[in-house]
Amino acid sequence: MGTASFFTIIVMSVATVLVSLFIGFVVGFITVAISSLVLLWLYGSFWTTLLFLFSGLYSAWGYVGWLGLLLAFNHAFISTDALIYFFSNKLNQQSTADGPNEPFNGPGLTSEEDEVARLLDCNDHYSALGLPRYGDVDMASLKREYRKKAMLVHPDKNMGNERAAEAFKKLQNAYEVVLDSIQRKSYDDELKKEELLNYFRRFQNSSQKETRGHGFGSSEGEEEEGLRECRQIACMKQWQVQSEEQVVHQGKEEETRGCQTGTWMRQ
């Protein structure tokens, strides 16, 4: 019996005596019984909840690993910026170990076609404008970058080029969103959620591949061992049946020979 249960029994016993003295024994016992049932129900629900909580955490850890649990706890306890900082540092370390990345275009050598292709390939407004994500936006640099890129992809400069018109619309939309602080804040929140989901899916796929690889390897090995055992058992049974049949045939042959010998002796 634990300490909590011991003190619960003492408290309920004292409460039973006090209630019985003030309002009568029958009503007192009924009141204490109801309160005891409620207390035990709450106490049992607490431990049941803890059991399901730890079992769920263990299942999630086995399925997505520590990074998946970290992303799940982020929604309630950890800041999104902290996780993005952690993931970005990890990716930077991997890219540094693999080797430095080559720049897309040299400074001042960007042509109209290259800029159109770059804008159409951009996945967010910051990369379209050439600005860092989630940082303080300098309005002067923002306007300067917008004007420089707009001059390259403007529809008047690229007559008949539908890709240039589409790239200019994308650049103009990015400029309007980043220029407005309210729209930029809501866009940053959505961008952070999408980025975290992409990280989570990437790590989830890698963990699933590793888990499935180990699982398939072990299952294949177990299946091969099981097949070998089944084959050995089948061979043993077949050998036993054949040996028994040989013994029976030998016995029948000996009986037949004995009968033939006795008949010949009588004759």
PDB file of C-alpha atoms in Angstrom:
ATOM      1  CA  MET A   1       0.000   0.000   0.000  1.00  0.00           C
ATOM      2  CA  GLY A   2       1.379   3.354  -1.002  1.00  0.00           C
ATOM      3  CA  THR A   3       1.631   6.492   1.093  1.00  0.00           C
ATOM      4  CA  ALA A   4      -1.155   8.224  -0.826  1.00  0.00           C
ATOM      5  CA  SER A   5      -3.532   5.314  -0.256  1.00  0.00           C
ATOM      6  CA  PHE A   6      -2.653   5.211   3.447  1.00  0.00           C
ATOM      7  CA  PHE A   7      -3.388   8.909   3.958  1.00  0.00           C
ATOM      8  CA  THR A   8      -6.564   8.575   1.895  1.00  0.00           C
ATOM      9  CA  ILE A   9      -7.849   5.856   4.221  1.00  0.00           C
ATOM     10  CA  ILE A  10      -7.017   7.961   7.296  1.00  0.00           C
ATOM     11  CA  VAL A  11      -8.717  11.069   5.910  1.00  0.00           C
ATOM     12  CA  MET A  12     -11.813   9.145   4.881  1.00  0.00           C
ATOM     13  CA  SER A  13     -11.996   7.450   8.298  1.00  0.00           C
ATOM     14  CA  VAL A  14     -11.828  10.782  10.120  1.00  0.00           C
ATOM     15  CA  ALA A  15     -14.384  12.243   7.720  1.00  0.00           C
ATOM     16  CA  THR A  16     -16.690   9.292   8.368  1.00  0.00           C
ATOM     17  CA  VAL A  17     -16.564   9.811  12.132  1.00  0.00           C
ATOM     18  CA  LEU A  18     -17.121  13.574  11.918  1.00  0.00           C
ATOM     19  CA  VAL A  19     -19.985  13.348   9.444  1.00  0.00           C
ATOM     20  CA  SER A  20     -21.592  10.567  11.471  1.00  0.00           C
ATOM     21  CA  LEU A  21     -21.488  12.680  14.644  1.00  0.00           C
ATOM     22  CA  PHE A  22     -23.035  15.744  13.013  1.00  0.00           C
ATOM     23  CA  ILE A  23     -25.666  14.406  10.579  1.00  0.00           C
ATOM     24  CA  GLY A  24     -26.197  10.789  11.592  1.00  0.00           C
ATOM     25  CA  PHE A  25     -24.628   7.491  10.779  1.00  0.00           C
ATOM     26  CA  VAL A  26     -26.766   6.515   7.759  1.00  0.00           C
ATOM     27  CA  VAL A  27     -26.418   9.826   5.920  1.00  0.00           C
ATOM     28  CA  GLY A  28     -22.766  10.012   6.911  1.00  0.00           C
ATOM     29  CA  PHE A  29     -21.927   6.605   5.499  1.00  0.00           C
ATOM     30  CA  ILE A  30     -23.772   7.407   2.248  1.00  0.00           C
ATOM     31  CA  THR A  31     -21.936  10.731   1.874  1.00  0.00           C
ATOM     32  CA  VAL A  32     -18.553   9.186   2.577  1.00  0.00           C
ATOM     33  CA  ALA A  33     -19.253   6.301   0.200  1.00  0.00           C
ATOM     34  CA  ILE A  34     -20.124   8.660  -2.642  1.00  0.00           C
ATOM     35  CA  SER A  35     -17.088  10.861  -1.996  1.00  0.00           C
ATOM     36  CA  SER A  36     -14.865   7.775  -1.777  1.00  0.00           C
ATOM     37  CA  LEU A  37     -16.124   6.507  -5.117  1.00  0.00           C
ATOM     38  CA  VAL A  38     -15.457   9.897  -6.719  1.00  0.00           C
ATOM     39  CA  LEU A  39     -11.966  10.046  -5.208  1.00  0.00           C
ATOM     40  CA  LEU A  40     -11.103   6.526  -6.310  1.00  0.00           C
ATOM     41  CA  TRP A  41     -12.439   7.241  -9.800  1.00  0.00           C
ATOM     42  CA  LEU A  42     -10.258  10.346 -10.082  1.00  0.00           C
ATOM     43  CA  TYR A  43      -7.266   8.490  -8.661  1.00  0.00           C
ATOM     44  CA  GLY A  44      -7.742   5.602 -11.094  1.00  0.00           C
ATOM     45  CA  SER A  45      -8.238   7.943 -14.043  1.00  0.00           C
ATOM     46  CA  PHE A  46      -4.988   9.684 -13.184  1.00  0.00           C
ATOM     47  CA  TRP A  47      -2.945   6.507 -13.374  1.00  0.00           C
ATOM     48  CA  THR A  48      -4.853   5.293 -16.441  1.00  0.00           C
ATOM     49  CA  THR A  49      -4.137   8.590 -18.168  1.00  0.00           C
ATOM     50  CA  LEU A  50      -0.442   8.300 -17.319  1.00  0.00           C
ATOM     51  CA  LEU A  51      -0.394   4.748 -18.667  1.00  0.00           C
ATOM     52  CA  PHE A  52      -1.931   5.774 -21.985  1.00  0.00           C
ATOM     53  CA  LEU A  53       0.324   8.837 -22.139  1.00  0.00           C
ATOM     54  CA  PHE A  54       3.554   6.881 -21.749  1.00  0.00           C
ATOM     55  CA  SER A  55       2.388   4.125 -24.094  1.00  0.00           C
ATOM     56  CA  GLY A  56       1.503   6.730 -26.728  1.00  0.00           C
ATOM     57  CA  LEU A  57       4.871   8.450 -26.322  1.00  0.00           C
ATOM     58  CA  TYR A  58       6.682   5.136 -26.664  1.00  0.00           C
ATOM     59  CA  SER A  59       4.723   4.250 -29.809  1.00  0.00           C
ATOM     60  CA  ALA A  60       5.397   7.677 -31.318  1.00  0.00           C
ATOM     61  CA  TRP A  61       9.093   7.395 -30.455  1.00  0.00           C
ATOM     62  CA  GLY A  62       9.304   4.013 -32.149  1.00  0.00           C
ATOM     63  CA  TYR A  63       7.530   5.348 -35.254  1.00  0.00           C
ATOM     64  CA  VAL A  64       9.019   8.818 -35.829  1.00  0.00           C
ATOM     65  CA  GLY A  65      11.965   8.950 -33.409  1.00  0.00           C
ATOM     66  CA  TRP A  66      13.086  11.791 -31.174  1.00  0.00           C
ATOM     67  CA  LEU A  67      12.760  14.435 -33.890  1.00  0.00           C
ATOM     68  CA  GLY A  68       9.115  13.583 -34.438  1.00  0.00           C
ATOM     69  CA  LEU A  69       8.435  13.876 -30.713  1.00  0.00           C
ATOM     70  CA  LEU A  70      10.293  17.176 -30.642  1.00  0.00           C
ATOM     71  CA  LEU A  71       8.102  18.512 -33.430  1.00  0.00           C
ATOM     72  CA  ALA A  72       4.970  17.296 -31.642  1.00  0.00           C
ATOM     73  CA  PHE A  73       5.994  19.002 -28.391  1.00  0.00           C
ATOM     74  CA  ASN A  74       6.700  22.174 -30.342  1.00  0.00           C
ATOM     75  CA  HIS A  75       2.999  22.890 -30.776  1.00  0.00           C
ATOM     76  CA  ALA A  76       2.521  23.152 -27.025  1.00  0.00           C
ATOM     77  CA  PHE A  77       5.829  23.973 -25.342  1.00  0.00           C
ATOM     78  CA  ILE A  78       8.655  24.926 -27.713  1.00  0.00           C
ATOM     79  CA  SER A  79       8.962  27.928 -29.985  1.00  0.00           C
ATOM     80  CA  THR A  80       8.844  27.386 -33.732  1.00  0.00           C
ATOM     81  CA  ASP A  81      11.885  29.602 -34.207  1.00  0.00           C
ATOM     82  CA  ALA A  82      13.941  27.320 -31.970  1.00  0.00           C
ATOM     83  CA  LEU A  83      13.129  24.273 -34.077  1.00  0.00           C
ATOM     84  CA  ILE A  84      13.821  26.116 -37.328  1.00  0.00           C
ATOM     85  CA  TYR A  85      17.166  27.265 -35.917  1.00  0.00           C
ATOM     86  CA  PHE A  86      17.992  23.687 -34.931  1.00  0.00           C
ATOM     87  CA  PHE A  87      17.059  22.259 -38.323  1.00  0.00           C
ATOM     88  CA  SER A  88      18.830  25.010 -40.266  1.00  0.00           C
ATOM     89  CA  ASN A  89      22.046  24.490 -38.296  1.00  0.00           C
ATOM     90  CA  LYS A  90      21.891  20.768 -38.913  1.00  0.00           C
ATOM     91  CA  LEU A  91      21.355  21.238 -42.641  1.00  0.00           C
ATOM     92  CA  ASN A  92      24.157  23.795 -42.780  1.00  0.00           C
ATOM     93  CA  GLN A  93      26.509  21.328 -41.123  1.00  0.00           C
ATOM     94  CA  GLN A  94      25.552  18.641 -43.639  1.00  0.00           C
ATOM     95  CA  SER A  95      26.013  21.001 -46.586  1.00  0.00           C
ATOM     96  CA  THR A  96      29.398  22.130 -45.223  1.00  0.00           C
ATOM     97  CA  ALA A  97      30.508  18.516 -44.864  1.00  0.00           C
ATOM     98  CA  ASP A  98      29.394  17.728 -48.413  1.00  0.00           C
ATOM     99  CA  GLY A  99      31.188  20.764 -49.827  1.00  0.00           C
ATOM    100  CA  PRO A 100      30.478  24.411 -50.553  1.00  0.00           C
ATOM    101  CA  ASN A 101      27.566  25.133 -52.837  1.00  0.00           C
ATOM    102  CA  GLU A 102      28.185  26.994 -56.068  1.00  0.00           C
ATOM    103  CA  PRO A 103      26.300  30.255 -56.502  1.00  0.00           C
ATOM    104  CA  PHE A 104      23.407  30.328 -58.924  1.00  0.00           C
ATOM    105  CA  ASN A 105      24.490  33.420 -60.799  1.00  0.00           C
ATOM    106  CA  GLY A 106      27.393  35.782 -60.536  1.00  0.00           C
ATOM    107  CA  PRO A 107      26.774  39.303 -59.293  1.00  0.00           C
ATOM    108  CA  GLY A 108      25.761  41.732 -62.037  1.00  0.00           C
ATOM    109  CA  LEU A 109      25.663  39.023 -64.716  1.00  0.00           C
ATOM    110  CA  THR A 110      21.985  38.090 -64.453  1.00  0.00           C
ATOM    111  CA  SER A 111      20.143  38.204 -67.758  1.00  0.00           C
ATOM    112  CA  GLU A 112      16.413  38.540 -68.366  1.00  0.00           C
ATOM    113  CA  GLU A 113      15.910  34.851 -69.124  1.00  0.00           C
ATOM    114  CA  ASP A 114      17.899  33.741 -66.087  1.00  0.00           C
ATOM    115  CA  GLU A 115      15.936  36.060 -63.803  1.00  0.00           C
ATOM    116  CA  VAL A 116      12.622  34.856 -65.213  1.00  0.00           C
ATOM    117  CA  ALA A 117      13.633  31.231 -64.677  1.00  0.00           C
ATOM    118  CA  ARG A 118      14.856  32.015 -61.160  1.00  0.00           C
ATOM    119  CA  LEU A 119      11.625  33.753 -60.161  1.00  0.00           C
ATOM    120  CA  LEU A 120       9.475  30.951 -61.504  1.00  0.00           C
ATOM    121  CA  ASP A 121      11.531  28.412 -59.554  1.00  0.00           C
ATOM    122  CA  CYS A 122      11.292  30.322 -56.254  1.00  0.00           C
ATOM    123  CA  ASN A 123       9.135  28.725 -53.565  1.00  0.00           C
ATOM    124  CA  ASP A 124       8.621  31.743 -51.302  1.00  0.00           C
ATOM    125  CA  HIS A 125       8.512  35.528 -51.425  1.00  0.00           C
ATOM    126  CA  TYR A 126      11.851  36.037 -49.677  1.00  0.00           C
ATOM    127  CA  SER A 127      13.802  33.980 -52.187  1.00  0.00           C
ATOM    128  CA  ALA A 128      12.023  35.801 -55.015  1.00  0.00           C
ATOM    129  CA  LEU A 129      13.194  39.147 -53.647  1.00  0.00           C
ATOM    130  CA  GLY A 130      16.639  37.861 -52.676  1.00  0.00           C
ATOM    131  CA  LEU A 131      16.113  38.517 -48.950  1.00  0.00           C
ATOM    132  CA  PRO A 132      16.835  36.274 -45.942  1.00  0.00           C
ATOM    133  CA  ARG A 133      13.924  34.576 -44.243  1.00  0.00           C
ATOM    134  CA  TYR A 134      12.482  35.658 -40.887  1.00  0.00           C
ATOM    135  CA  GLY A 135      14.850  38.583 -40.538  1.00  0.00           C
ATOM    136  CA  ASP A 136      14.421  42.312 -40.186  1.00  0.00           C
ATOM    137  CA  VAL A 137      13.436  43.734 -43.548  1.00  0.00           C
ATOM    138  CA  ASP A 138      15.194  46.911 -44.608  1.00  0.00           C
ATOM    139  CA  MET A 139      12.733  48.913 -46.680  1.00  0.00           C
ATOM    140  CA  ALA A 140      15.481  50.603 -48.679  1.00  0.00           C
ATOM    141  CA  SER A 141      17.081  47.301 -49.682  1.00  0.00           C
ATOM    142  CA  LEU A 142      13.647  45.813 -50.340  1.00  0.00           C
ATOM    143  CA  LYS A 143      12.714  48.580 -52.768  1.00  0.00           C
ATOM    144  CA  ARG A 144      16.152  48.466 -54.382  1.00  0.00           C
ATOM    145  CA  GLU A 145      15.973  44.714 -54.991  1.00  0.00           C
ATOM    146  CA  TYR A 146      12.430  44.983 -56.275  1.00  0.00           C
ATOM    147  CA  ARG A 147      13.282  47.704 -58.783  1.00  0.00           C
ATOM    148  CA  LYS A 148      16.377  45.876 -60.001  1.00  0.00           C
ATOM    149  CA  LYS A 149      14.487  42.635 -60.571  1.00  0.00           C
ATOM    150  CA  ALA A 150      11.394  44.340 -61.974  1.00  0.00           C
ATOM    151  CA  MET A 151      13.479  46.041 -64.640  1.00  0.00           C
ATOM    152  CA  LEU A 152      14.698  42.646 -65.837  1.00  0.00           C
ATOM    153  CA  VAL A 153      11.339  40.847 -65.980  1.00  0.00           C
ATOM    154  CA  HIS A 154       8.958  43.706 -66.778  1.00  0.00           C
ATOM    155  CA  PRO A 155       6.456  42.747 -69.527  1.00  0.00           C
ATOM    156  CA  ASP A 156       7.237  45.915 -71.503  1.00  0.00           C
ATOM    157  CA  LYS A 157      10.874  44.847 -71.746  1.00  0.00           C
ATOM    158  CA  ASN A 158       9.959  41.248 -72.619  1.00  0.00           C
ATOM    159  CA  MET A 159       7.218  41.687 -75.195  1.00  0.00           C
ATOM    160  CA  GLY A 160       5.396  38.464 -76.066  1.00  0.00           C
ATOM    161  CA  ASN A 161       7.058  36.480 -73.285  1.00  0.00           C
ATOM    162  CA  GLU A 162       4.326  34.945 -71.130  1.00  0.00           C
ATOM    163  CA  ARG A 163       6.840  33.530 -68.671  1.00  0.00           C
ATOM    164  CA  ALA A 164       8.181  37.028 -68.034  1.00  0.00           C
ATOM    165  CA  ALA A 165       4.663  38.328 -67.329  1.00  0.00           C
ATOM    166  CA  GLU A 166       4.065  35.476 -64.898  1.00  0.00           C
ATOM    167  CA  ALA A 167       7.408  36.092 -63.188  1.00  0.00           C
ATOM    168  CA  PHE A 168       6.620  39.811 -62.872  1.00  0.00           C
ATOM    169  CA  LYS A 169       3.262  39.051 -61.225  1.00  0.00           C
ATOM    170  CA  LYS A 170       4.992  36.715 -58.796  1.00  0.00           C
ATOM    171  CA  LEU A 171       7.609  39.356 -57.983  1.00  0.00           C
ATOM    172  CA  GLN A 172       4.972  42.053 -57.495  1.00  0.00           C
ATOM    173  CA  ASN A 173       2.920  39.822 -55.190  1.00  0.00           C
ATOM    174  CA  ALA A 174       6.004  39.020 -53.117  1.00  0.00           C
ATOM    175  CA  TYR A 175       6.865  42.714 -52.844  1.00  0.00           C
ATOM    176  CA  GLU A 176       3.361  43.659 -51.668  1.00  0.00           C
ATOM    177  CA  VAL A 177       3.286  40.924 -49.029  1.00  0.00           C
ATOM    178  CA  VAL A 178       6.749  41.652 -47.619  1.00  0.00           C
ATOM    179  CA  LEU A 179       6.159  45.411 -47.681  1.00  0.00           C
ATOM    180  CA  ASP A 180       3.080  45.166 -45.444  1.00  0.00           C
ATOM    181  CA  SER A 181       4.032  44.210 -41.865  1.00  0.00           C
ATOM    182  CA  ILE A 182       0.704  42.517 -41.073  1.00  0.00           C
ATOM    183  CA  GLN A 183       0.702  40.416 -44.224  1.00  0.00           C
ATOM    184  CA  ARG A 184       4.382  39.614 -43.708  1.00  0.00           C
ATOM    185  CA  LYS A 185       3.739  38.336 -40.167  1.00  0.00           C
ATOM    186  CA  SER A 186       0.894  36.045 -41.238  1.00  0.00           C
ATOM    187  CA  TYR A 187       2.953  34.861 -44.194  1.00  0.00           C
ATOM    188  CA  ASP A 188       5.923  34.100 -41.914  1.00  0.00           C
ATOM    189  CA  ASP A 189       3.701  31.988 -39.664  1.00  0.00           C
ATOM    190  CA  GLU A 190       2.391  29.979 -42.587  1.00  0.00           C
ATOM    191  CA  LEU A 191       5.879  29.614 -44.013  1.00  0.00           C
ATOM    192  CA  LYS A 192       7.231  28.327 -40.691  1.00  0.00           C
ATOM    193  CA  LYS A 193       4.459  25.748 -40.466  1.00  0.00           C
ATOM    194  CA  GLU A 194       5.123  24.533 -43.988  1.00  0.00           C
ATOM    195  CA  GLU A 195       8.861  24.380 -43.349  1.00  0.00           C
ATOM    196  CA  LEU A 196       8.412  22.364 -40.167  1.00  0.00           C
ATOM    197  CA  LEU A 197       6.014  20.007 -41.915  1.00  0.00           C
ATOM    198  CA  ASN A 198       8.543  19.469 -44.685  1.00  0.00           C
ATOM    199  CA  TYR A 199      11.272  18.681 -42.142  1.00  0.00           C
ATOM    200  CA  PHE A 200       8.938  16.366 -40.289  1.00  0.00           C
ATOM    201  CA  ARG A 201       7.955  14.487 -43.447  1.00  0.00           C
ATOM    202  CA  ARG A 202      11.592  14.126 -44.457  1.00  0.00           C
ATOM    203  CA  PHE A 203      12.669  12.692 -41.107  1.00  0.00           C
ATOM    204  CA  GLN A 204       9.526  10.592 -40.914  1.00  0.00           C
ATOM    205  CA  ASN A 205      10.209   9.024 -44.312  1.00  0.00           C
ATOM    206  CA  SER A 206      13.818   8.298 -43.379  1.00  0.00           C
ATOM    207  CA  SER A 207      12.824   6.731 -40.042  1.00  0.00           C
ATOM    208  CA  GLN A 208      10.111   4.679 -41.728  1.00  0.00           C
ATOM    209  CA  LYS A 209      12.567   3.407 -44.330  1.00  0.00           C
ATOM    210  CA  GLU A 210      15.033   2.381 -41.625  1.00  0.00           C
ATOM    211  CA  THR A 211      12.309   0.727 -39.554  1.00  0.00           C
ATOM    212  CA  ARG A 212      10.874  -1.086 -42.552  1.00  0.00           C
ATOM    213  CA  GLY A 213      14.322  -2.182 -43.674  1.00  0.00           C
ATOM    214  CA  HIS A 214      15.100  -3.692 -40.298  1.00  0.00           C
ATOM    215  CA  GLY A 215      11.646  -5.165 -40.055  1.00  0.00           C
ATOM    216  CA  PHE A 216      11.762  -6.754 -43.479  1.00  0.00           C
ATOM    217  CA  GLY A 217      15.243  -8.106 -42.882  1.00  0.00           C
ATOM    218  CA  SER A 218      14.259  -9.718 -39.602  1.00  0.00           C
ATOM    219  CA  SER A 219      10.986 -11.051 -41.012  1.00  0.00           C
ATOM    220  CA  GLU A 220      12.754 -12.529 -44.033  1.00  0.00           C
ATOM    221  CA  GLY A 221      15.331 -14.165 -41.782  1.00  0.00           C
ATOM    222  CA  GLU A 222      12.635 -15.549 -39.519  1.00  0.00           C
ATOM    223  CA  GLU A 223      10.684 -16.829 -42.519  1.00  0.00           C
ATOM    224  CA  GLU A 224      13.781 -18.554 -43.904  1.00  0.00           C
ATOM    225  CA  GLU A 225      14.499 -20.170 -40.541  1.00  0.00           C
ATOM    226  CA  GLY A 226      10.888 -21.259 -40.259  1.00  0.00           C
ATOM    227  CA  LEU A 227      10.957 -22.767 -43.733  1.00  0.00           C
ATOM    228  CA  ARG A 228      14.169 -24.617 -42.923  1.00  0.00           C
ATOM    229  CA  GLU A 229      12.671 -26.030 -39.735  1.00  0.00           C
ATOM    230  CA  CYS A 230       9.516 -27.050 -41.567  1.00  0.00           C
ATOM    231  CA  ARG A 231      11.562 -28.747 -44.252  1.00  0.00           C
ATOM    232  CA  GLN A 232      13.655 -30.564 -41.647  1.00  0.00           C
ATOM    233  CA  ILE A 233      10.543 -31.698 -39.787  1.00  0.00           C
ATOM    234  CA  ALA A 234       8.914 -32.844 -43.024  1.00  0.00           C
ATOM    235  CA  CYS A 235      12.060 -34.745 -44.007  1.00  0.00           C
ATOM    236  CA  MET A 236      12.243 -36.409 -40.593  1.00  0.00           C
ATOM    237  CA  LYS A 237       8.598 -37.442 -40.772  1.00  0.00           C
ATOM    238  CA  GLN A 238       9.038 -38.759 -44.297  1.00  0.00           C
ATOM    239  CA  TRP A 239      12.128 -40.720 -43.230  1.00  0.00           C
ATOM    240  CA  GLN A 240      10.243 -42.178 -40.249  1.00  0.00           C
ATOM    241  CA  VAL A 241       7.319 -43.190 -42.439  1.00  0.00           C
ATOM    242  CA  GLN A 242       9.639 -44.800 -44.971  1.00  0.00           C
ATOM    243  CA  SER A 243      11.526 -46.673 -42.251  1.00  0.00           C
ATOM    244  CA  GLU A 244       8.266 -47.901 -40.723  1.00  0.00           C
ATOM    245  CA  GLU A 245       7.050 -49.036 -44.125  1.00  0.00           C
ATOM    246  CA  GLN A 246      10.324 -50.881 -44.700  1.00  0.00           C
ATOM    247  CA  VAL A 247       9.993 -52.643 -41.339  1.00  0.00           C
ATOM    248  CA  VAL A 248       6.416 -53.635 -42.120  1.00  0.00           C
ATOM    249  CA  HIS A 249       7.379 -54.924 -45.552  1.00  0.00           C
ATOM    250  CA  GLN A 250      10.295 -56.877 -44.101  1.00  0.00           C
ATOM    251  CA  GLY A 251       7.996 -58.432 -41.494  1.00  0.00           C
ATOM    252  CA  LYS A 252       5.472 -59.415 -44.129  1.00  0.00           C
ATOM    253  CA  GLU A 253       8.193 -60.917 -46.310  1.00  0.00           C
ATOM    254  CA  GLU A 254       9.568 -62.939 -43.369  1.00  0.00           C
ATOM    255  CA  GLU A 255       6.080 -64.211 -42.529  1.00  0.00           C
ATOM    256  CA  THR A 256       5.520 -65.166 -46.152  1.00  0.00           C
ATOM    257  CA  ARG A 257       8.840 -66.981 -46.307  1.00  0.00           C
ATOM    258  CA  GLY A 258       8.085 -68.779 -43.041  1.00  0.00           C
ATOM    259  CA  CYS A 259       4.718 -69.923 -44.330  1.00  0.00           C
ATOM    260  CA  GLN A 260       6.242 -71.140 -47.572  1.00  0.00           C
ATOM    261  CA  THR A 261       9.000 -73.033 -45.663  1.00  0.00           C
ATOM    262  CA  GLY A 262       6.480 -74.730 -43.363  1.00  0.00           C
ATOM    263  CA  THR A 263       4.328 -75.807 -46.289  1.00  0.00           C
ATOM    264  CA  TRP A 264       7.383 -77.238 -48.077  1.00  0.00           C
ATOM    265  CA  MET A 265       8.448 -79.175 -44.955  1.00  0.00           C
ATOM    266  CA  ARG A 266       4.974 -80.713 -44.627  1.00  0.00           C
ATOM    267  CA  GLN A 267       5.018 -81.756 -48.218  1.00  0.00           C
TER     268      GLN A 267
END
